[in-house]
Amino acid sequence: PPPEPVPAPPTRPESMRYWRERLRGLDPGGMRLDPAGAYADPPAFSGEEVRRVLPETVVGAVNDLRRRGNSTDAAVMLSAYLLALRSQGAAEDCVVGVVVNNRGTAHARDIGYHVSTLPLRMTADLDAGFVKLARSAATELMTAVEHADVSFETLVPDLGSVRDDPLWWRSGLIRHVFNYRLRPPGSPGGNSAVDVPTGLTRFDLELIIERSADEFLMRLVYSTEVHDRAFAEALLERIQSVLAQAGDEPDRAVGDFELRTRAEIDLLERINDTAVEWTGPATVPGLVSQWAAATPTAVALLDGDRAYTYWELENAAAAIGRMLGGHDIGRGDVVGVAMPRGMSMAAAVLGVWSAGAAYLPLDPEHPAERLISQLDDANCRVLIGGHALPPRCRAGRLDLPADAAGTPRRPKPREDPDVAPGDLAYLIYTSGSTGRPKGVRVRHGNLANVVRDFARRLDACSETAMLWATTFTFDISALELCLPLVSGGRVVVAPDAARTNPPLLLELVENAHVTVVQATPTTWRLATAEVSGAFTGRTLLCGGEPLPPSLFRTLCAAGSRVLNVYGPTETTIWSTVAELSADDQRITVGRPIANTRVHIQDARGRCVPPEVIGELCVSGAGVADGYHNRPELAGRFAAGPDGEHCFRTGDLAKLRRDGRIELLGRRDRQIKLRGNRIELSEVEGVLEEHEEVRAAGVALRGDPSADGRLIAYVEAEDRPGLAAELWEHARTRLPAHSLPNRIAVLDALPQTLNGKLDFASLPADGTVEGAGTALLGTAYGSADEVEARLARVWSEVLHRPPADRDANFFLTGGTSILAARLAALVAAEFEVDLNLGTVFRAPTPAALAAYVRGQTERAVYR
């Protein structure tokens, strides 16, 4: 008769206590190699297997490592497996299921499957050598075996953190399994256990190591729902590489091992093979002068109804250069430029370069304190067009005129600009995490490289007409100005109103025969919503913030050539580009531009394999020197893996196997909102400067390219009017795009267990019972016909009426884009001069009505 089945050994209470304590606080998400958790639901549990026999040299390394660490083969192989998983994105706090025999000596000859899968919670000290890791793994294994009467399935119901995972039931606590087996001689098929292939697996990965007297066989079973064969084969190669490197240098820090395969290293080298030797002048002003000499009467810039030739532009720039030289402005100096886009601004930029100086773009709509801070930090003593700035900004500085309209029309080009690639071209300020804007130093060589790459990429020529529509203080504006001028084409100036008025934008594009349009996703979403199909046959550049899938589909269906571009200010405008197609399955930012290299690195600065998330770093011709007068931030610029000057962008990304880069958010608290870079900590710092605020937290809610809003939560004693007062306080220190759209005043901000602000516990819309509100005053009632008409326009823009006469536009749903639209509609309604800055200075119906009345009265008086 067949033997009676042997019951499983009883579970001891002390073993349950051990495992519960060992697994306390475990994050199940850290066990997924794919952070997105792309698991089929319901799962098919389909699996396939790949195999690899370790070479003799690697077997020798395993034996040597075992002896050095006084450990076991299993511990050595488990350590290599752990490092391979870490290289593929597994969390530092990782669980590996280890299969162990639990039959005991009393049942050693019994037939049946007597095993437990134990959830080993393991971490790797990346600063230690492999021998230490293997020794630690051996200790962990021995301790686990002492409690082998508990299997992981028994533990899941007691682990709340695991049960919170909606797919916990798929494989319970474990996604990656390790199984070490000996193959004694003479056993059936070389095995003491006969495996029956089923084509199924409940785990993401199961590594089975089988050792005979002279051979190590690695078998990797992988879930086909999660991974593919290429991934599995690369993982086995990675394990083998770890063992080989550890054998060569057993005391070398494991965090410094090269964990990419040869094919993966070759892939990165191919996409970084971007070297280009440009011919001709090495700077943008030199290239523009070349075209001015060759085609002096060609149109260089179209500004409204007026067309300006290359002669006129050169003459105007020469006049400004001579004027600056007369005031002893030259190489090393910074000149502030503040005026509307147009001929005068273009001449000012070229004129500053003609004098050998660099320009500082200034936005008159920014708060005076912020402008003064930039001017002082840049040691800027001369302004061009400074009359547009607040009077305090001009104090102590020479303000020069820049009216280029009166320049004589004669072929007298400016003198050879004589600027070198290493000279400073412009100094531009970006949001700073400490509340202090950071000045980025961009040199002529940086600028010339990106301009020439896009001129070549877009086949720019004398027929090229590019729209100049971006705010001057946004660095992509420089590409709109320079690209046509280095190609013999023409710049088409767009008024500010066109950016928020799609019909006006389309009219300009069509009438001026614009061939290239560049904009952020925010602007493209607005434009394509109202003038869909109007950009057929044109080249569209989209960048500055992530491209939403819905907009991606709209742009690809527009019949245009669409380029998705990416690049921080610190790497000069754009660093990578992807030409999009409707057939693309994923949205990427493509590959690096000319003379630019990209690396996706871990925290130790090591390049990670494809499909693994890391920090995107950029090196090459576009990388700026660093931040102006900010030596404490030098760490953001460092030597990259190739030894080159490199910028750590702070953007999370992964390199796809096709060589394209996919962006996946930020590693810090920097955001992009409607194309503008914002440091949330800067906004918080400004709010905390107010004497009544004890603490502040700011969060982005909604789609950053559409309905995204900044919600500020402040800890203070609530009182009527405090929220509006805090907004006014912020308005004097922050640019318009950084101002919060709602301010909630709370008695106390929620905290996590470690004392940090608990953003997850804050209400998503900023509405808090008992919290302060920015809507003040009595029930709404129009003071006169002006205010009543203004309220109708307000309602049209916000799709809601103002709550009262003192309701703040920006704290009732308004954004900088909507404010620009409000300004344009009010200006047209009342036939007065009114812009975005006016709305920020007069953000309530009562204040804006007072401004309109004042403008009307002055017009009547005149």
PDB file of C-alpha atoms in Angstrom, residues 95-326:
ATOM      1  CA  VAL A  95      12.212  40.884  -0.189  1.00  0.00           C
ATOM      2  CA  VAL A  96      13.404  37.764  -1.983  1.00  0.00           C
ATOM      3  CA  GLY A  97      11.557  34.489  -1.523  1.00  0.00           C
ATOM      4  CA  VAL A  98      14.012  31.689  -0.767  1.00  0.00           C
ATOM      5  CA  VAL A  99      12.865  28.099  -1.201  1.00  0.00           C
ATOM      6  CA  VAL A 100      14.066  25.801   1.616  1.00  0.00           C
ATOM      7  CA  ASN A 101      13.501  22.160   2.574  1.00  0.00           C
ATOM      8  CA  ASN A 102      11.341  21.911   5.706  1.00  0.00           C
ATOM      9  CA  ARG A 103      10.899  18.128   5.928  1.00  0.00           C
ATOM     10  CA  GLY A 104      13.495  17.673   8.705  1.00  0.00           C
ATOM     11  CA  THR A 105      15.631  14.597   9.381  1.00  0.00           C
ATOM     12  CA  ALA A 106      12.700  12.534  10.652  1.00  0.00           C
ATOM     13  CA  HIS A 107      11.090  12.621   7.219  1.00  0.00           C
ATOM     14  CA  ALA A 108      14.203  12.736   5.048  1.00  0.00           C
ATOM     15  CA  ARG A 109      13.133   9.712   2.952  1.00  0.00           C
ATOM     16  CA  ASP A 110       9.486  10.610   2.617  1.00  0.00           C
ATOM     17  CA  ILE A 111       8.061  11.216  -0.847  1.00  0.00           C
ATOM     18  CA  GLY A 112       6.388  14.569  -1.464  1.00  0.00           C
ATOM     19  CA  TYR A 113       6.979  18.285  -1.770  1.00  0.00           C
ATOM     20  CA  HIS A 114       8.131  19.504   1.647  1.00  0.00           C
ATOM     21  CA  VAL A 115       9.344  23.087   1.180  1.00  0.00           C
ATOM     22  CA  SER A 116       8.683  26.563   2.481  1.00  0.00           C
ATOM     23  CA  THR A 117       9.271  29.802   0.624  1.00  0.00           C
ATOM     24  CA  LEU A 118      10.734  32.204   3.156  1.00  0.00           C
ATOM     25  CA  PRO A 119      10.500  35.994   2.655  1.00  0.00           C
ATOM     26  CA  LEU A 120      14.064  37.185   3.250  1.00  0.00           C
ATOM     27  CA  ARG A 121      14.102  40.937   3.765  1.00  0.00           C
ATOM     28  CA  MET A 122      17.512  42.007   2.540  1.00  0.00           C
ATOM     29  CA  THR A 123      19.467  45.174   1.947  1.00  0.00           C
ATOM     30  CA  ALA A 124      22.864  45.614   0.359  1.00  0.00           C
ATOM     31  CA  ASP A 125      25.482  47.949   1.799  1.00  0.00           C
ATOM     32  CA  LEU A 126      26.649  49.474  -1.477  1.00  0.00           C
ATOM     33  CA  ASP A 127      29.811  50.826   0.147  1.00  0.00           C
ATOM     34  CA  ALA A 128      30.910  47.364   1.293  1.00  0.00           C
ATOM     35  CA  GLY A 129      32.618  44.603  -0.663  1.00  0.00           C
ATOM     36  CA  PHE A 130      30.900  41.530  -2.059  1.00  0.00           C
ATOM     37  CA  VAL A 131      32.407  39.204   0.539  1.00  0.00           C
ATOM     38  CA  LYS A 132      30.702  41.149   3.313  1.00  0.00           C
ATOM     39  CA  LEU A 133      27.389  41.006   1.446  1.00  0.00           C
ATOM     40  CA  ALA A 134      27.668  37.237   0.960  1.00  0.00           C
ATOM     41  CA  ARG A 135      28.511  36.744   4.624  1.00  0.00           C
ATOM     42  CA  SER A 136      25.457  38.772   5.611  1.00  0.00           C
ATOM     43  CA  ALA A 137      23.289  36.749   3.221  1.00  0.00           C
ATOM     44  CA  ALA A 138      24.548  33.508   4.751  1.00  0.00           C
ATOM     45  CA  THR A 139      23.608  34.703   8.237  1.00  0.00           C
ATOM     46  CA  GLU A 140      20.179  35.793   7.023  1.00  0.00           C
ATOM     47  CA  LEU A 141      19.645  32.426   5.376  1.00  0.00           C
ATOM     48  CA  MET A 142      20.595  30.443   8.471  1.00  0.00           C
ATOM     49  CA  THR A 143      18.311  32.515  10.705  1.00  0.00           C
ATOM     50  CA  ALA A 144      15.450  32.125   8.242  1.00  0.00           C
ATOM     51  CA  VAL A 145      15.885  28.360   8.080  1.00  0.00           C
ATOM     52  CA  GLU A 146      15.505  28.211  11.872  1.00  0.00           C
ATOM     53  CA  HIS A 147      11.996  29.583  11.333  1.00  0.00           C
ATOM     54  CA  ALA A 148      11.167  27.603   8.190  1.00  0.00           C
ATOM     55  CA  ASP A 149       7.934  26.266   9.667  1.00  0.00           C
ATOM     56  CA  VAL A 150       6.247  29.482   8.468  1.00  0.00           C
ATOM     57  CA  SER A 151       5.761  30.106   4.750  1.00  0.00           C
ATOM     58  CA  PHE A 152       5.039  33.485   3.227  1.00  0.00           C
ATOM     59  CA  GLU A 153       1.405  32.645   2.381  1.00  0.00           C
ATOM     60  CA  THR A 154       0.688  32.324   6.094  1.00  0.00           C
ATOM     61  CA  LEU A 155       2.049  35.799   6.792  1.00  0.00           C
ATOM     62  CA  VAL A 156       0.153  37.896   4.241  1.00  0.00           C
ATOM     63  CA  PRO A 157      -3.113  38.281   6.219  1.00  0.00           C
ATOM     64  CA  ASP A 158      -1.132  39.746   9.140  1.00  0.00           C
ATOM     65  CA  LEU A 159       0.769  42.331   7.069  1.00  0.00           C
ATOM     66  CA  GLY A 160      -1.414  45.371   6.498  1.00  0.00           C
ATOM     67  CA  SER A 161       1.122  47.112   4.269  1.00  0.00           C
ATOM     68  CA  VAL A 162       1.033  44.149   1.896  1.00  0.00           C
ATOM     69  CA  ARG A 163      -2.738  43.743   1.992  1.00  0.00           C
ATOM     70  CA  ASP A 164      -3.044  47.415   0.986  1.00  0.00           C
ATOM     71  CA  ASP A 165      -1.609  46.449  -2.403  1.00  0.00           C
ATOM     72  CA  PRO A 166      -4.666  45.723  -4.595  1.00  0.00           C
ATOM     73  CA  LEU A 167      -2.745  42.935  -6.367  1.00  0.00           C
ATOM     74  CA  TRP A 168      -1.365  41.293  -3.215  1.00  0.00           C
ATOM     75  CA  TRP A 169      -3.232  38.082  -3.994  1.00  0.00           C
ATOM     76  CA  ARG A 170      -1.324  37.646  -7.275  1.00  0.00           C
ATOM     77  CA  SER A 171       1.825  36.401  -5.579  1.00  0.00           C
ATOM     78  CA  GLY A 172       1.312  37.449  -1.989  1.00  0.00           C
ATOM     79  CA  LEU A 173       4.357  38.903  -0.338  1.00  0.00           C
ATOM     80  CA  ILE A 174       6.939  37.751  -2.882  1.00  0.00           C
ATOM     81  CA  ARG A 175       7.602  38.677  -6.499  1.00  0.00           C
ATOM     82  CA  HIS A 176      11.168  37.379  -6.874  1.00  0.00           C
ATOM     83  CA  VAL A 177      12.178  33.864  -5.837  1.00  0.00           C
ATOM     84  CA  PHE A 178      15.576  32.221  -5.323  1.00  0.00           C
ATOM     85  CA  ASN A 179      16.012  28.440  -5.273  1.00  0.00           C
ATOM     86  CA  TYR A 180      19.376  26.700  -4.847  1.00  0.00           C
ATOM     87  CA  ARG A 181      19.612  22.963  -5.568  1.00  0.00           C
ATOM     88  CA  LEU A 182      22.362  20.346  -5.621  1.00  0.00           C
ATOM     89  CA  ARG A 183      22.304  17.772  -8.407  1.00  0.00           C
ATOM     90  CA  PRO A 184      23.705  14.578  -6.889  1.00  0.00           C
ATOM     91  CA  PRO A 185      25.277  12.097  -9.332  1.00  0.00           C
ATOM     92  CA  GLY A 186      23.035   9.298 -10.515  1.00  0.00           C
ATOM     93  CA  SER A 187      19.735  11.030  -9.772  1.00  0.00           C
ATOM     94  CA  PRO A 188      17.042  10.827 -12.517  1.00  0.00           C
ATOM     95  CA  GLY A 189      17.983  13.306 -15.204  1.00  0.00           C
ATOM     96  CA  GLY A 190      20.635  14.687 -12.886  1.00  0.00           C
ATOM     97  CA  ASN A 191      17.984  15.952 -10.443  1.00  0.00           C
ATOM     98  CA  SER A 192      16.635  14.855  -7.099  1.00  0.00           C
ATOM     99  CA  ALA A 193      13.464  16.697  -8.100  1.00  0.00           C
ATOM    100  CA  VAL A 194      11.955  16.359 -11.549  1.00  0.00           C
ATOM    101  CA  ASP A 195      10.543  19.630 -12.885  1.00  0.00           C
ATOM    102  CA  VAL A 196       7.466  19.455 -15.047  1.00  0.00           C
ATOM    103  CA  PRO A 197       7.275  22.556 -17.308  1.00  0.00           C
ATOM    104  CA  THR A 198       3.771  24.038 -17.210  1.00  0.00           C
ATOM    105  CA  GLY A 199       4.285  27.404 -18.918  1.00  0.00           C
ATOM    106  CA  LEU A 200       2.946  29.025 -15.755  1.00  0.00           C
ATOM    107  CA  THR A 201       4.431  31.013 -12.883  1.00  0.00           C
ATOM    108  CA  ARG A 202       2.908  32.947 -10.044  1.00  0.00           C
ATOM    109  CA  PHE A 203       6.048  35.038  -9.546  1.00  0.00           C
ATOM    110  CA  ASP A 204       7.618  37.814 -11.596  1.00  0.00           C
ATOM    111  CA  LEU A 205      11.006  36.072 -11.513  1.00  0.00           C
ATOM    112  CA  GLU A 206      12.216  32.743 -10.171  1.00  0.00           C
ATOM    113  CA  LEU A 207      15.959  32.065 -10.258  1.00  0.00           C
ATOM    114  CA  ILE A 208      16.867  28.391  -9.863  1.00  0.00           C
ATOM    115  CA  ILE A 209      20.548  27.557  -9.341  1.00  0.00           C
ATOM    116  CA  GLU A 210      21.466  23.917  -9.902  1.00  0.00           C
ATOM    117  CA  ARG A 211      24.991  22.808  -9.037  1.00  0.00           C
ATOM    118  CA  SER A 212      26.670  19.563  -9.907  1.00  0.00           C
ATOM    119  CA  ALA A 213      30.270  18.699  -9.145  1.00  0.00           C
ATOM    120  CA  ASP A 214      31.664  20.780 -11.990  1.00  0.00           C
ATOM    121  CA  GLU A 215      28.851  23.005 -13.222  1.00  0.00           C
ATOM    122  CA  PHE A 216      26.513  25.821 -12.221  1.00  0.00           C
ATOM    123  CA  LEU A 217      23.281  25.997 -14.227  1.00  0.00           C
ATOM    124  CA  MET A 218      21.176  29.172 -13.878  1.00  0.00           C
ATOM    125  CA  ARG A 219      17.514  28.801 -14.827  1.00  0.00           C
ATOM    126  CA  LEU A 220      15.376  31.934 -14.792  1.00  0.00           C
ATOM    127  CA  VAL A 221      11.598  31.563 -15.037  1.00  0.00           C
ATOM    128  CA  TYR A 222       9.946  34.907 -15.806  1.00  0.00           C
ATOM    129  CA  SER A 223       6.368  36.097 -16.017  1.00  0.00           C
ATOM    130  CA  THR A 224       5.623  37.008 -19.608  1.00  0.00           C
ATOM    131  CA  GLU A 225       3.030  39.504 -18.351  1.00  0.00           C
ATOM    132  CA  VAL A 226       5.770  41.544 -16.653  1.00  0.00           C
ATOM    133  CA  HIS A 227       9.038  40.848 -18.490  1.00  0.00           C
ATOM    134  CA  ASP A 228      10.236  39.642 -21.866  1.00  0.00           C
ATOM    135  CA  ARG A 229      12.957  37.256 -22.962  1.00  0.00           C
ATOM    136  CA  ALA A 230      15.473  40.049 -23.608  1.00  0.00           C
ATOM    137  CA  PHE A 231      15.075  41.233 -20.007  1.00  0.00           C
ATOM    138  CA  ALA A 232      15.510  37.710 -18.629  1.00  0.00           C
ATOM    139  CA  GLU A 233      18.634  36.984 -20.659  1.00  0.00           C
ATOM    140  CA  ALA A 234      20.143  40.331 -19.666  1.00  0.00           C
ATOM    141  CA  LEU A 235      19.449  39.589 -15.991  1.00  0.00           C
ATOM    142  CA  LEU A 236      21.366  36.306 -16.169  1.00  0.00           C
ATOM    143  CA  GLU A 237      24.245  38.114 -17.871  1.00  0.00           C
ATOM    144  CA  ARG A 238      24.130  40.723 -15.088  1.00  0.00           C
ATOM    145  CA  ILE A 239      24.369  38.029 -12.389  1.00  0.00           C
ATOM    146  CA  GLN A 240      27.337  36.476 -14.165  1.00  0.00           C
ATOM    147  CA  SER A 241      28.996  39.904 -14.481  1.00  0.00           C
ATOM    148  CA  VAL A 242      28.539  40.585 -10.753  1.00  0.00           C
ATOM    149  CA  LEU A 243      30.247  37.305  -9.883  1.00  0.00           C
ATOM    150  CA  ALA A 244      33.115  37.959 -12.278  1.00  0.00           C
ATOM    151  CA  GLN A 245      33.729  41.477 -10.943  1.00  0.00           C
ATOM    152  CA  ALA A 246      33.484  40.293  -7.329  1.00  0.00           C
ATOM    153  CA  GLY A 247      35.991  37.541  -8.082  1.00  0.00           C
ATOM    154  CA  ASP A 248      38.440  40.068  -9.521  1.00  0.00           C
ATOM    155  CA  GLU A 249      37.964  42.644  -6.734  1.00  0.00           C
ATOM    156  CA  PRO A 250      36.271  41.033  -3.725  1.00  0.00           C
ATOM    157  CA  ASP A 251      36.735  44.097  -1.517  1.00  0.00           C
ATOM    158  CA  ARG A 252      35.543  46.675  -4.063  1.00  0.00           C
ATOM    159  CA  ALA A 253      32.315  48.498  -3.103  1.00  0.00           C
ATOM    160  CA  VAL A 254      29.462  46.624  -4.774  1.00  0.00           C
ATOM    161  CA  GLY A 255      27.765  49.960  -5.523  1.00  0.00           C
ATOM    162  CA  ASP A 256      30.591  50.672  -7.979  1.00  0.00           C
ATOM    163  CA  PHE A 257      30.129  47.510 -10.029  1.00  0.00           C
ATOM    164  CA  GLU A 258      29.241  47.918 -13.693  1.00  0.00           C
ATOM    165  CA  LEU A 259      25.834  46.263 -13.888  1.00  0.00           C
ATOM    166  CA  ARG A 260      25.057  46.932 -17.520  1.00  0.00           C
ATOM    167  CA  THR A 261      25.546  44.346 -20.200  1.00  0.00           C
ATOM    168  CA  ARG A 262      27.892  44.940 -23.119  1.00  0.00           C
ATOM    169  CA  ALA A 263      24.894  45.464 -25.413  1.00  0.00           C
ATOM    170  CA  GLU A 264      23.441  48.058 -23.022  1.00  0.00           C
ATOM    171  CA  ILE A 265      26.733  49.945 -22.852  1.00  0.00           C
ATOM    172  CA  ASP A 266      26.933  49.903 -26.652  1.00  0.00           C
ATOM    173  CA  LEU A 267      23.375  51.271 -26.901  1.00  0.00           C
ATOM    174  CA  LEU A 268      24.225  54.336 -24.815  1.00  0.00           C
ATOM    175  CA  GLU A 269      27.426  54.889 -26.746  1.00  0.00           C
ATOM    176  CA  ARG A 270      25.471  54.831 -30.015  1.00  0.00           C
ATOM    177  CA  ILE A 271      22.875  57.401 -28.982  1.00  0.00           C
ATOM    178  CA  ASN A 272      25.630  59.597 -27.524  1.00  0.00           C
ATOM    179  CA  ASP A 273      27.593  59.519 -30.761  1.00  0.00           C
ATOM    180  CA  THR A 274      26.487  63.066 -31.570  1.00  0.00           C
ATOM    181  CA  ALA A 275      29.765  64.780 -32.473  1.00  0.00           C
ATOM    182  CA  VAL A 276      29.384  67.425 -35.163  1.00  0.00           C
ATOM    183  CA  GLU A 277      32.007  69.894 -36.384  1.00  0.00           C
ATOM    184  CA  TRP A 278      30.280  73.105 -37.395  1.00  0.00           C
ATOM    185  CA  THR A 279      31.801  75.163 -40.196  1.00  0.00           C
ATOM    186  CA  GLY A 280      31.774  78.930 -40.562  1.00  0.00           C
ATOM    187  CA  PRO A 281      31.414  81.486 -37.747  1.00  0.00           C
ATOM    188  CA  ALA A 282      31.408  79.908 -34.281  1.00  0.00           C
ATOM    189  CA  THR A 283      28.822  82.226 -32.689  1.00  0.00           C
ATOM    190  CA  VAL A 284      25.279  83.392 -33.395  1.00  0.00           C
ATOM    191  CA  PRO A 285      26.246  87.073 -33.917  1.00  0.00           C
ATOM    192  CA  GLY A 286      28.950  85.982 -36.350  1.00  0.00           C
ATOM    193  CA  LEU A 287      26.447  83.904 -38.321  1.00  0.00           C
ATOM    194  CA  VAL A 288      23.921  86.761 -38.410  1.00  0.00           C
ATOM    195  CA  SER A 289      26.592  89.161 -39.686  1.00  0.00           C
ATOM    196  CA  GLN A 290      27.452  86.659 -42.395  1.00  0.00           C
ATOM    197  CA  TRP A 291      23.873  86.623 -43.648  1.00  0.00           C
ATOM    198  CA  ALA A 292      23.598  90.399 -43.379  1.00  0.00           C
ATOM    199  CA  ALA A 293      26.613  90.732 -45.671  1.00  0.00           C
ATOM    200  CA  ALA A 294      25.274  88.141 -48.112  1.00  0.00           C
ATOM    201  CA  THR A 295      21.599  89.223 -48.232  1.00  0.00           C
ATOM    202  CA  PRO A 296      21.423  92.767 -46.848  1.00  0.00           C
ATOM    203  CA  THR A 297      18.030  93.623 -48.339  1.00  0.00           C
ATOM    204  CA  ALA A 298      16.286  90.406 -47.289  1.00  0.00           C
ATOM    205  CA  VAL A 299      13.641  90.684 -44.570  1.00  0.00           C
ATOM    206  CA  ALA A 300      15.118  89.773 -41.180  1.00  0.00           C
ATOM    207  CA  LEU A 301      12.186  90.641 -38.941  1.00  0.00           C
ATOM    208  CA  LEU A 302       8.488  91.246 -39.444  1.00  0.00           C
ATOM    209  CA  ASP A 303       6.954  93.324 -36.639  1.00  0.00           C
ATOM    210  CA  GLY A 304       3.279  94.071 -37.276  1.00  0.00           C
ATOM    211  CA  ASP A 305       2.979  95.881 -40.593  1.00  0.00           C
ATOM    212  CA  ARG A 306       6.668  96.770 -40.676  1.00  0.00           C
ATOM    213  CA  ALA A 307       9.348  94.616 -42.274  1.00  0.00           C
ATOM    214  CA  TYR A 308      12.991  95.215 -41.302  1.00  0.00           C
ATOM    215  CA  THR A 309      15.899  94.095 -43.471  1.00  0.00           C
ATOM    216  CA  TYR A 310      19.173  92.579 -42.369  1.00  0.00           C
ATOM    217  CA  TRP A 311      20.766  95.977 -43.178  1.00  0.00           C
ATOM    218  CA  GLU A 312      18.463  97.745 -40.786  1.00  0.00           C
ATOM    219  CA  LEU A 313      18.927  95.172 -38.057  1.00  0.00           C
ATOM    220  CA  GLU A 314      22.698  95.321 -38.387  1.00  0.00           C
ATOM    221  CA  ASN A 315      22.753  99.118 -38.351  1.00  0.00           C
ATOM    222  CA  ALA A 316      20.509  99.294 -35.297  1.00  0.00           C
ATOM    223  CA  ALA A 317      22.674  96.742 -33.483  1.00  0.00           C
ATOM    224  CA  ALA A 318      25.839  98.587 -34.457  1.00  0.00           C
ATOM    225  CA  ALA A 319      24.423 101.847 -33.070  1.00  0.00           C
ATOM    226  CA  ILE A 320      23.605 100.188 -29.755  1.00  0.00           C
ATOM    227  CA  GLY A 321      27.022  98.530 -29.634  1.00  0.00           C
ATOM    228  CA  ARG A 322      28.754 101.870 -30.162  1.00  0.00           C
ATOM    229  CA  MET A 323      26.543 103.506 -27.558  1.00  0.00           C
ATOM    230  CA  LEU A 324      27.446 100.837 -25.003  1.00  0.00           C
ATOM    231  CA  GLY A 325      31.128 101.101 -25.895  1.00  0.00           C
ATOM    232  CA  GLY A 326      30.907 104.826 -25.255  1.00  0.00           C
TER     233      GLY A 326
END
